[in-house]
mmCIF file of C-alpha atoms in Angstrom:
data_model
loop_
_atom_site.group_PDB
_atom_site.id
_atom_site.type_symbol
_atom_site.label_atom_id
_atom_site.label_comp_id
_atom_site.label_asym_id
_atom_site.label_seq_id
_atom_site.Cartn_x
_atom_site.Cartn_y
_atom_site.Cartn_z
ATOM 1 C CA UNK A 2 107.792 108.637 110.106
ATOM 2 C CA UNK A 3 107.147 106.966 112.891
ATOM 3 C CA UNK A 4 104.004 106.746 115.045
ATOM 4 C CA UNK A 5 104.686 107.317 119.429
ATOM 5 C CA UNK A 6 101.129 107.488 120.525
ATOM 6 C CA UNK A 7 98.068 105.504 119.332
ATOM 7 C CA UNK A 8 94.627 106.272 120.912
ATOM 8 C CA UNK A 9 91.602 104.278 119.964
ATOM 9 C CA UNK A 10 87.835 104.960 121.371
ATOM 10 C CA UNK A 11 85.233 103.059 120.908
ATOM 11 C CA UNK A 12 86.690 101.419 117.456
ATOM 12 C CA UNK A 13 85.450 97.619 117.664
ATOM 13 C CA UNK A 14 86.315 95.826 120.578
ATOM 14 C CA UNK A 15 88.787 98.224 122.859
ATOM 15 C CA UNK A 16 85.951 101.047 124.323
ATOM 16 C CA UNK A 17 89.525 102.609 125.325
ATOM 17 C CA UNK A 18 93.417 102.047 124.482
ATOM 18 C CA UNK A 19 95.962 104.018 124.422
ATOM 19 C CA UNK A 20 99.425 103.016 123.324
ATOM 20 C CA UNK A 21 103.349 103.928 123.335
ATOM 21 C CA UNK A 22 105.795 102.953 120.448
ATOM 22 C CA UNK A 23 109.235 103.867 120.181
ATOM 23 C CA UNK A 24 111.060 103.512 116.385
ATOM 24 C CA UNK A 25 111.494 100.311 115.283
ATOM 25 C CA UNK A 26 109.868 96.825 115.824
ATOM 26 C CA UNK A 27 106.583 96.869 118.034
ATOM 27 C CA UNK A 28 104.931 92.673 117.809
ATOM 28 C CA UNK A 29 101.673 91.970 119.074
ATOM 29 C CA UNK A 30 102.113 88.744 120.387
ATOM 30 C CA UNK A 31 98.337 87.655 121.373
ATOM 31 C CA UNK A 32 95.662 85.074 120.622
ATOM 32 C CA UNK A 33 92.871 85.426 117.730
ATOM 33 C CA UNK A 34 90.198 87.498 118.419
ATOM 34 C CA UNK A 35 92.064 89.621 121.365
ATOM 35 C CA UNK A 36 92.095 92.943 118.862
ATOM 36 C CA UNK A 37 95.462 92.909 117.876
ATOM 37 C CA UNK A 38 94.321 93.336 114.012
ATOM 38 C CA UNK A 39 91.980 96.180 115.124
ATOM 39 C CA UNK A 40 95.046 98.094 116.198
ATOM 40 C CA UNK A 41 96.687 97.796 113.219
ATOM 41 C CA UNK A 42 93.963 98.107 111.025
ATOM 42 C CA UNK A 43 93.072 101.434 112.932
ATOM 43 C CA UNK A 44 97.121 102.636 111.917
ATOM 44 C CA UNK A 45 96.406 102.068 107.781
ATOM 45 C CA UNK A 46 92.853 103.590 108.395
ATOM 46 C CA UNK A 47 94.335 106.696 109.310
ATOM 47 C CA UNK A 48 96.513 106.597 106.112
ATOM 48 C CA UNK A 49 93.864 105.247 103.502
ATOM 49 C CA UNK A 50 90.878 106.499 105.259
ATOM 50 C CA UNK A 51 88.996 102.746 104.806
ATOM 51 C CA UNK A 52 89.619 99.947 106.374
ATOM 52 C CA UNK A 53 91.443 96.439 104.467
ATOM 53 C CA UNK A 54 89.475 93.786 105.786
ATOM 54 C CA UNK A 55 85.776 96.017 104.560
ATOM 55 C CA UNK A 56 83.938 97.534 102.822
ATOM 56 C CA UNK A 57 82.068 100.085 104.765
ATOM 57 C CA UNK A 58 82.816 102.079 108.342
ATOM 58 C CA UNK A 59 80.017 100.927 109.953
ATOM 59 C CA UNK A 60 81.309 97.295 111.788
ATOM 60 C CA UNK A 61 84.454 99.756 112.748
ATOM 61 C CA UNK A 62 82.578 101.409 115.630
ATOM 62 C CA UNK A 63 81.680 99.955 118.717
ATOM 63 C CA UNK A 64 78.298 98.344 118.842
ATOM 64 C CA UNK A 65 77.974 100.185 122.675
ATOM 65 C CA UNK A 66 78.259 103.365 120.591
ATOM 66 C CA UNK A 67 77.738 105.714 117.732
ATOM 67 C CA UNK A 68 81.054 107.121 116.856
ATOM 68 C CA UNK A 69 84.371 105.134 117.079
ATOM 69 C CA UNK A 70 87.832 107.767 117.298
ATOM 70 C CA UNK A 71 91.402 106.601 116.168
ATOM 71 C CA UNK A 72 93.942 109.202 116.768
ATOM 72 C CA UNK A 73 97.896 109.253 115.832
ATOM 73 C CA UNK A 74 100.975 111.261 117.158
ATOM 74 C CA UNK A 75 102.810 111.051 114.283
ATOM 75 C CA UNK A 76 106.876 112.288 114.172
ATOM 76 C CA UNK A 77 108.973 113.505 111.183
ATOM 77 C CA UNK A 78 112.561 114.481 112.400
ATOM 78 C CA UNK A 79 111.296 117.055 114.273
ATOM 79 C CA UNK A 80 107.714 117.907 113.587
ATOM 80 C CA UNK A 81 105.162 116.696 115.178
ATOM 81 C CA UNK A 82 101.331 116.451 114.352
ATOM 82 C CA UNK A 83 98.166 114.464 116.339
ATOM 83 C CA UNK A 84 95.399 113.175 113.120
ATOM 84 C CA UNK A 85 91.922 112.252 114.661
ATOM 85 C CA UNK A 86 89.281 110.803 112.372
ATOM 86 C CA UNK A 87 85.881 110.347 114.239
ATOM 87 C CA UNK A 88 84.283 107.279 111.975
ATOM 88 C CA UNK A 89 80.650 107.658 112.634
ATOM 89 C CA UNK A 90 78.214 104.260 112.250
ATOM 90 C CA UNK A 91 75.865 107.223 110.585
ATOM 91 C CA UNK A 92 76.689 109.737 108.940
ATOM 92 C CA UNK A 93 79.946 111.514 107.425
ATOM 93 C CA UNK A 94 82.885 110.977 109.322
ATOM 94 C CA UNK A 95 84.969 113.796 110.791
ATOM 95 C CA UNK A 96 88.961 114.838 110.599
ATOM 96 C CA UNK A 97 90.653 117.283 112.993
ATOM 97 C CA UNK A 98 94.730 117.761 112.643
ATOM 98 C CA UNK A 99 96.650 119.284 116.176
ATOM 99 C CA UNK A 100 92.665 119.535 117.302
ATOM 100 C CA UNK A 101 91.751 121.691 114.430
ATOM 101 C CA UNK A 102 88.485 120.463 112.236
ATOM 102 C CA UNK A 103 89.634 119.867 108.781
ATOM 103 C CA UNK A 104 88.202 118.166 105.410
ATOM 104 C CA UNK A 105 88.877 114.184 105.497
ATOM 105 C CA UNK A 106 90.785 114.217 102.475
ATOM 106 C CA UNK A 107 93.271 116.720 104.137
ATOM 107 C CA UNK A 108 94.933 114.706 106.086
ATOM 108 C CA UNK A 109 95.645 111.922 103.393
ATOM 109 C CA UNK A 110 99.266 111.389 102.723
ATOM 110 C CA UNK A 111 99.859 112.936 107.353
ATOM 111 C CA UNK A 112 100.232 109.478 107.766
ATOM 112 C CA UNK A 113 101.905 107.062 105.757
ATOM 113 C CA UNK A 114 101.403 103.398 106.026
ATOM 114 C CA UNK A 115 101.219 100.232 103.708
ATOM 115 C CA UNK A 116 99.786 96.972 105.526
ATOM 116 C CA UNK A 117 100.030 93.691 104.422
ATOM 117 C CA UNK A 118 97.488 91.121 105.804
ATOM 118 C CA UNK A 119 95.558 87.742 105.152
ATOM 119 C CA UNK A 120 93.279 89.278 102.700
ATOM 120 C CA UNK A 121 95.741 89.964 100.459
ATOM 121 C CA UNK A 122 96.271 86.937 99.164
ATOM 122 C CA UNK A 123 92.894 87.881 96.647
ATOM 123 C CA UNK A 124 95.539 90.304 95.423
ATOM 124 C CA UNK A 125 96.544 87.141 92.958
ATOM 125 C CA UNK A 126 93.255 84.890 93.743
ATOM 126 C CA UNK A 127 90.808 87.486 93.285
ATOM 127 C CA UNK A 128 88.811 89.970 91.298
ATOM 128 C CA UNK A 129 90.182 92.334 88.681
ATOM 129 C CA UNK A 130 88.818 95.027 91.283
ATOM 130 C CA UNK A 131 91.102 93.893 94.155
ATOM 131 C CA UNK A 132 93.519 94.567 92.209
ATOM 132 C CA UNK A 133 92.653 97.566 90.960
ATOM 133 C CA UNK A 134 91.662 98.973 95.176
ATOM 134 C CA UNK A 135 96.119 98.509 95.212
ATOM 135 C CA UNK A 136 96.995 100.568 92.582
ATOM 136 C CA UNK A 137 94.746 102.447 93.325
ATOM 137 C CA UNK A 138 95.650 103.406 96.729
ATOM 138 C CA UNK A 139 99.224 103.512 95.954
ATOM 139 C CA UNK A 140 98.482 106.567 93.614
ATOM 140 C CA UNK A 141 96.687 108.330 96.420
ATOM 141 C CA UNK A 142 99.508 107.297 98.779
ATOM 142 C CA UNK A 143 101.672 108.847 96.053
ATOM 143 C CA UNK A 144 99.892 111.815 95.425
ATOM 144 C CA UNK A 145 96.954 112.744 97.504
ATOM 145 C CA UNK A 146 94.886 115.315 94.366
ATOM 146 C CA UNK A 147 93.963 111.502 92.984
ATOM 147 C CA UNK A 148 91.025 110.690 95.772
ATOM 148 C CA UNK A 149 89.583 113.281 94.018
ATOM 149 C CA UNK A 150 90.193 112.135 90.749
ATOM 150 C CA UNK A 151 88.911 109.122 91.962
ATOM 151 C CA UNK A 152 85.450 110.560 93.249
ATOM 152 C CA UNK A 153 85.086 112.506 90.399
ATOM 153 C CA UNK A 154 85.399 108.929 88.346
ATOM 154 C CA UNK A 155 83.258 107.472 90.224
ATOM 155 C CA UNK A 156 80.210 109.934 90.132
ATOM 156 C CA UNK A 157 80.538 110.593 86.973
ATOM 157 C CA UNK A 158 80.637 106.642 86.270
ATOM 158 C CA UNK A 159 77.419 105.833 88.255
ATOM 159 C CA UNK A 160 75.447 109.089 86.139
ATOM 160 C CA UNK A 161 76.554 107.653 82.581
ATOM 161 C CA UNK A 162 75.618 104.326 83.878
ATOM 162 C CA UNK A 163 71.949 105.953 84.392
ATOM 163 C CA UNK A 164 71.774 107.018 81.449
ATOM 164 C CA UNK A 165 72.576 104.446 79.400
ATOM 165 C CA UNK A 166 70.013 102.391 81.303
ATOM 166 C CA UNK A 167 67.693 104.607 80.484
ATOM 167 C CA UNK A 168 68.541 105.115 76.727
ATOM 168 C CA UNK A 169 67.788 101.711 76.586
ATOM 169 C CA UNK A 170 64.754 101.738 76.961
ATOM 170 C CA UNK A 171 63.984 105.073 75.300
ATOM 171 C CA UNK A 172 66.258 106.258 72.725
ATOM 172 C CA UNK A 173 65.169 109.593 72.594
ATOM 173 C CA UNK A 174 67.526 112.072 70.001
ATOM 174 C CA UNK A 175 67.454 114.740 73.327
ATOM 175 C CA UNK A 176 68.445 112.408 75.781
ATOM 176 C CA UNK A 177 71.262 110.984 73.685
ATOM 177 C CA UNK A 178 72.674 113.864 73.111
ATOM 178 C CA UNK A 179 73.829 114.600 76.710
ATOM 179 C CA UNK A 180 75.356 111.303 77.016
ATOM 180 C CA UNK A 181 78.199 113.068 75.017
ATOM 181 C CA UNK A 182 78.470 115.818 77.677
ATOM 182 C CA UNK A 183 78.910 112.518 80.244
ATOM 183 C CA UNK A 184 81.337 111.211 78.201
ATOM 184 C CA UNK A 185 83.598 113.945 78.353
ATOM 185 C CA UNK A 186 83.106 114.187 82.403
ATOM 186 C CA UNK A 187 83.954 110.514 82.185
ATOM 187 C CA UNK A 188 87.211 110.686 80.076
ATOM 188 C CA UNK A 189 88.454 113.146 81.341
ATOM 189 C CA UNK A 190 88.836 111.585 85.412
ATOM 190 C CA UNK A 191 89.157 108.069 84.023
ATOM 191 C CA UNK A 192 92.046 109.194 81.791
ATOM 192 C CA UNK A 193 93.967 110.954 84.662
ATOM 193 C CA UNK A 194 93.068 107.607 86.614
ATOM 194 C CA UNK A 195 94.741 104.814 84.110
ATOM 195 C CA UNK A 196 97.924 107.503 82.816
ATOM 196 C CA UNK A 197 98.121 107.456 87.422
ATOM 197 C CA UNK A 198 98.120 103.785 87.501
ATOM 198 C CA UNK A 199 100.224 103.284 84.134
ATOM 199 C CA UNK A 200 103.286 105.382 85.839
ATOM 200 C CA UNK A 201 103.188 103.557 88.813
ATOM 201 C CA UNK A 202 103.033 100.293 87.550
ATOM 202 C CA UNK A 203 105.958 101.454 85.549
ATOM 203 C CA UNK A 204 107.886 102.166 89.108
ATOM 204 C CA UNK A 205 106.874 99.421 90.333
ATOM 205 C CA UNK A 206 107.307 96.290 88.536
ATOM 206 C CA UNK A 207 111.579 95.982 89.263
ATOM 207 C CA UNK A 208 111.129 96.467 92.962
ATOM 208 C CA UNK A 209 108.297 93.631 92.834
ATOM 209 C CA UNK A 210 110.576 90.918 90.771
ATOM 210 C CA UNK A 211 113.355 91.709 93.200
ATOM 211 C CA UNK A 212 111.208 91.381 96.712
ATOM 212 C CA UNK A 213 109.192 88.043 95.018
ATOM 213 C CA UNK A 214 112.993 87.230 93.926
ATOM 214 C CA UNK A 215 114.169 87.865 96.809
ATOM 215 C CA UNK A 216 111.279 86.159 98.993
ATOM 216 C CA UNK A 217 111.333 83.524 96.805
ATOM 217 C CA UNK A 218 115.341 82.407 96.699
ATOM 218 C CA UNK A 219 114.341 78.568 97.875
ATOM 219 C CA UNK A 220 112.094 78.114 94.772
ATOM 220 C CA UNK A 221 112.941 76.446 91.567
ATOM 221 C CA UNK A 222 115.088 79.293 89.304
ATOM 222 C CA UNK A 223 112.103 79.610 86.704
ATOM 223 C CA UNK A 224 109.453 80.285 89.796
ATOM 224 C CA UNK A 225 111.625 82.820 90.789
ATOM 225 C CA UNK A 226 110.624 85.458 87.791
ATOM 226 C CA UNK A 227 106.908 87.920 87.974
ATOM 227 C CA UNK A 228 105.589 90.041 85.447
ATOM 228 C CA UNK A 229 102.662 92.132 86.072
ATOM 229 C CA UNK A 230 101.109 94.185 83.035
ATOM 230 C CA UNK A 231 98.744 96.605 82.541
ATOM 231 C CA UNK A 232 95.596 94.947 81.296
ATOM 232 C CA UNK A 233 92.655 97.088 79.115
ATOM 233 C CA UNK A 234 90.207 96.989 76.481
ATOM 234 C CA UNK A 235 91.951 100.044 75.294
ATOM 235 C CA UNK A 236 95.800 100.088 73.224
ATOM 236 C CA UNK A 237 97.338 102.433 75.101
ATOM 237 C CA UNK A 238 100.800 101.821 74.583
ATOM 238 C CA UNK A 239 101.723 105.030 72.376
ATOM 239 C CA UNK A 240 100.464 107.028 74.744
ATOM 240 C CA UNK A 241 102.654 109.690 77.139
ATOM 241 C CA UNK A 242 100.140 111.728 78.453
ATOM 242 C CA UNK A 243 96.778 111.930 79.650
ATOM 243 C CA UNK A 244 95.793 113.596 76.791
ATOM 244 C CA UNK A 245 96.642 111.096 74.809
ATOM 245 C CA UNK A 246 94.934 108.495 77.117
ATOM 246 C CA UNK A 247 91.681 110.847 77.344
ATOM 247 C CA UNK A 248 91.720 111.100 72.955
ATOM 248 C CA UNK A 249 91.847 107.215 73.167
ATOM 249 C CA UNK A 250 89.518 106.474 75.670
ATOM 250 C CA UNK A 251 86.404 108.758 74.057
ATOM 251 C CA UNK A 252 87.306 107.232 70.912
ATOM 252 C CA UNK A 253 86.369 103.365 72.079
ATOM 253 C CA UNK A 254 83.598 105.057 73.533
ATOM 254 C CA UNK A 255 82.043 106.030 70.517
ATOM 255 C CA UNK A 256 82.446 103.125 68.788
ATOM 256 C CA UNK A 257 80.904 100.911 71.844
ATOM 257 C CA UNK A 258 78.571 103.379 71.394
ATOM 258 C CA UNK A 259 75.392 101.651 70.300
ATOM 259 C CA UNK A 260 76.652 98.338 72.277
ATOM 260 C CA UNK A 261 76.961 99.990 75.574
ATOM 261 C CA UNK A 262 73.241 101.986 75.087
ATOM 262 C CA UNK A 263 72.261 98.228 74.303
ATOM 263 C CA UNK A 264 73.615 96.905 77.792
ATOM 264 C CA UNK A 265 73.056 99.784 79.439
ATOM 265 C CA UNK A 266 76.509 100.139 80.986
ATOM 266 C CA UNK A 267 80.519 101.367 80.322
ATOM 267 C CA UNK A 268 82.244 98.765 78.572
ATOM 268 C CA UNK A 269 85.405 100.486 78.980
ATOM 269 C CA UNK A 270 87.471 102.485 80.868
ATOM 270 C CA UNK A 271 89.510 102.075 84.403
ATOM 271 C CA UNK A 272 86.650 100.082 86.454
ATOM 272 C CA UNK A 273 86.999 97.080 83.830
ATOM 273 C CA UNK A 274 90.432 97.075 83.795
ATOM 274 C CA UNK A 275 92.970 94.773 85.269
ATOM 275 C CA UNK A 276 96.873 93.772 86.496
ATOM 276 C CA UNK A 277 98.104 90.741 85.146
ATOM 277 C CA UNK A 278 100.267 88.921 87.079
ATOM 278 C CA UNK A 279 102.588 85.899 85.636
ATOM 279 C CA UNK A 280 105.070 83.555 87.961
ATOM 280 C CA UNK A 281 107.679 82.205 84.955
ATOM 281 C CA UNK A 282 105.014 81.117 82.165
ATOM 282 C CA UNK A 283 101.890 80.935 83.990
ATOM 283 C CA UNK A 284 99.366 83.847 85.259
ATOM 284 C CA UNK A 285 99.893 83.902 88.950
ATOM 285 C CA UNK A 286 95.375 83.658 89.765
ATOM 286 C CA UNK A 287 94.703 79.663 89.322
ATOM 287 C CA UNK A 288 98.157 78.550 88.998
ATOM 288 C CA UNK A 289 100.338 80.079 92.011
ATOM 289 C CA UNK A 290 100.826 77.904 94.942
ATOM 290 C CA UNK A 291 99.504 78.400 98.176
ATOM 291 C CA UNK A 292 103.256 79.530 99.192
ATOM 292 C CA UNK A 293 103.735 81.435 95.587
ATOM 293 C CA UNK A 294 100.455 83.194 96.180
ATOM 294 C CA UNK A 295 101.765 84.331 99.923
ATOM 295 C CA UNK A 296 104.961 85.524 98.868
ATOM 296 C CA UNK A 297 103.715 87.476 95.369
ATOM 297 C CA UNK A 298 101.384 89.494 97.529
ATOM 298 C CA UNK A 299 104.397 90.110 100.194
ATOM 299 C CA UNK A 300 106.447 90.999 97.628
ATOM 300 C CA UNK A 301 103.305 93.425 95.999
ATOM 301 C CA UNK A 302 102.980 95.207 99.184
ATOM 302 C CA UNK A 303 106.934 95.792 99.981
ATOM 303 C CA UNK A 304 107.174 96.821 96.469
ATOM 304 C CA UNK A 305 104.706 99.599 97.534
ATOM 305 C CA UNK A 306 106.619 100.222 100.833
ATOM 306 C CA UNK A 307 110.102 100.608 98.937
ATOM 307 C CA UNK A 308 108.544 102.690 95.936
ATOM 308 C CA UNK A 309 106.897 105.543 98.619
ATOM 309 C CA UNK A 310 109.847 105.256 100.804
ATOM 310 C CA UNK A 311 112.094 106.248 97.921
ATOM 311 C CA UNK A 312 110.025 109.293 96.522
ATOM 312 C CA UNK A 313 109.838 109.956 100.405
ATOM 313 C CA UNK A 314 113.593 110.436 100.246
ATOM 314 C CA UNK A 315 114.433 110.112 103.773
ATOM 315 C CA UNK A 316 113.106 108.418 106.838
ATOM 316 C CA UNK A 317 111.344 111.082 107.794
ATOM 317 C CA UNK A 318 108.879 110.384 105.056
ATOM 318 C CA UNK A 319 108.870 106.870 104.925
ATOM 319 C CA UNK A 320 105.831 104.436 105.750
ATOM 320 C CA UNK A 321 105.440 102.543 108.433
ATOM 321 C CA UNK A 322 105.378 98.758 107.555
ATOM 322 C CA UNK A 323 102.712 96.497 109.071
ATOM 323 C CA UNK A 324 102.811 92.909 108.818
ATOM 324 C CA UNK A 325 100.004 91.420 110.523
ATOM 325 C CA UNK A 326 100.122 87.644 110.570
ATOM 326 C CA UNK A 327 102.108 87.081 107.681
ATOM 327 C CA UNK A 328 104.926 84.618 109.489
ATOM 328 C CA UNK A 329 102.831 81.877 110.319
ATOM 329 C CA UNK A 330 102.190 81.238 106.488
ATOM 330 C CA UNK A 331 106.056 81.620 105.279
ATOM 331 C CA UNK A 332 108.542 78.808 105.745
ATOM 332 C CA UNK A 333 111.938 79.050 107.648
ATOM 333 C CA UNK A 334 113.705 80.262 104.979
ATOM 334 C CA UNK A 335 111.193 83.113 103.802
ATOM 335 C CA UNK A 336 109.996 83.724 107.396
ATOM 336 C CA UNK A 337 114.184 84.606 108.305
ATOM 337 C CA UNK A 338 114.552 86.810 104.995
ATOM 338 C CA UNK A 339 111.532 88.590 105.361
ATOM 339 C CA UNK A 340 113.146 89.625 109.064
ATOM 340 C CA UNK A 341 115.728 90.654 107.615
ATOM 341 C CA UNK A 342 113.976 92.527 104.871
ATOM 342 C CA UNK A 343 112.149 94.754 106.872
ATOM 343 C CA UNK A 344 114.869 96.431 109.131
ATOM 344 C CA UNK A 345 115.397 98.792 106.485
ATOM 345 C CA UNK A 346 112.065 100.333 107.493
ATOM 346 C CA UNK A 347 112.088 103.400 110.487
ATOM 347 C CA UNK A 348 108.818 101.611 112.164
ATOM 348 C CA UNK A 349 107.201 97.745 111.476
ATOM 349 C CA UNK A 350 103.526 97.031 112.948
ATOM 350 C CA UNK A 351 103.840 93.011 113.406
ATOM 351 C CA UNK A 352 101.069 90.675 114.753
ATOM 352 C CA UNK A 353 101.696 86.967 115.891
ATOM 353 C CA UNK A 354 99.361 84.939 117.261
ATOM 354 C CA UNK A 355 102.739 83.253 119.170
ATOM 355 C CA UNK A 356 105.841 83.623 119.310
ATOM 356 C CA UNK A 357 106.580 80.444 117.428
ATOM 357 C CA UNK A 358 105.066 82.064 114.830
ATOM 358 C CA UNK A 359 108.154 84.705 114.776
ATOM 359 C CA UNK A 360 111.597 84.630 113.485
ATOM 360 C CA UNK A 361 114.058 83.404 116.585
ATOM 361 C CA UNK A 362 116.289 86.555 116.213
ATOM 362 C CA UNK A 363 113.442 88.954 115.248
ATOM 363 C CA UNK A 364 114.077 91.932 117.575
ATOM 364 C CA UNK A 365 112.182 94.614 118.915
ATOM 365 C CA UNK A 366 109.661 95.890 121.529
ATOM 366 C CA UNK A 367 107.015 92.876 122.002
ATOM 367 C CA UNK A 368 103.512 93.604 123.381
ATOM 368 C CA UNK A 369 101.772 90.609 125.386
ATOM 369 C CA UNK A 370 97.762 89.692 125.203
ATOM 370 C CA UNK A 371 97.392 91.156 128.772
ATOM 371 C CA UNK A 372 98.219 94.949 127.570
ATOM 372 C CA UNK A 373 95.674 94.086 124.386
ATOM 373 C CA UNK A 374 92.794 92.829 126.432
ATOM 374 C CA UNK A 375 89.722 95.377 125.852
#
């Protein structure tokens, strides 16, 4: 899959920008603050319906406007589609495919993209929510129907927590009886989500290990090995289906019923789980060096790209790969290995502040600062 045209209207710093691309590597070389990251962020937004930089959409809209528009012409062999999103500073966003209005979730999967950016260091250093978001993004990218599963889970969790807070103040038997109803609704979506995460993790461990060992090939042997394990308060090790996950979750909710009511919050489920990452014999968080942190975060995103590419089966469905300001943080050996690694992608977008940040033999088209200035 590749993008041949990208149009931005009132997106961040760009009142108007139109760019055309070819397959292969495209590098945006410009000073920091010029807007190059805004371009690759917009591509990622079309794929995931969210920014990798901010939690809310309002900052994406130029301060002079109320609506930002991102449009891309997407190519899969002889099939072409124009995918467009209108982002509102207030109110609901809108989507169109080939100029026809569609529901926002219906465009998921039409643009496939994996983004690596400096913010991804939080996958190693940050809180569990960062790692949950990473694996959930892969779950949805692999199977867009999980977007609705996550929405159902978040709604049920919010309602259940609100009920637990009320019960903490008033243990009314009639009110408490409704907890069983919300337990069922919560467990349905929560178990489906955990099942989806576990399947992704089972499939991604090997490419994750291979990518890290490749990028960190010059590290000490004992620092080239990594492990990734799903960490939960519930032992899912014997479960083999979403239905079995659901029963284990319901049992845990029943065991902790009194405690949850006393604390007014849900204590079990996907919102409490984590992905435990280990380099050698030590947890990556708190022990990994700066270089190891970059290498592991990069390996996670490359492994995601590998997984989705394998699912695709051909370059026509292969995700676009985005590397935002990554080469500047890597030593020469890791830069060169990464440059060789990305040649497998049909289309790659790279950002860099100066040419000196890039491997000398990196081929492809380069778009200069003059072309990117708003």
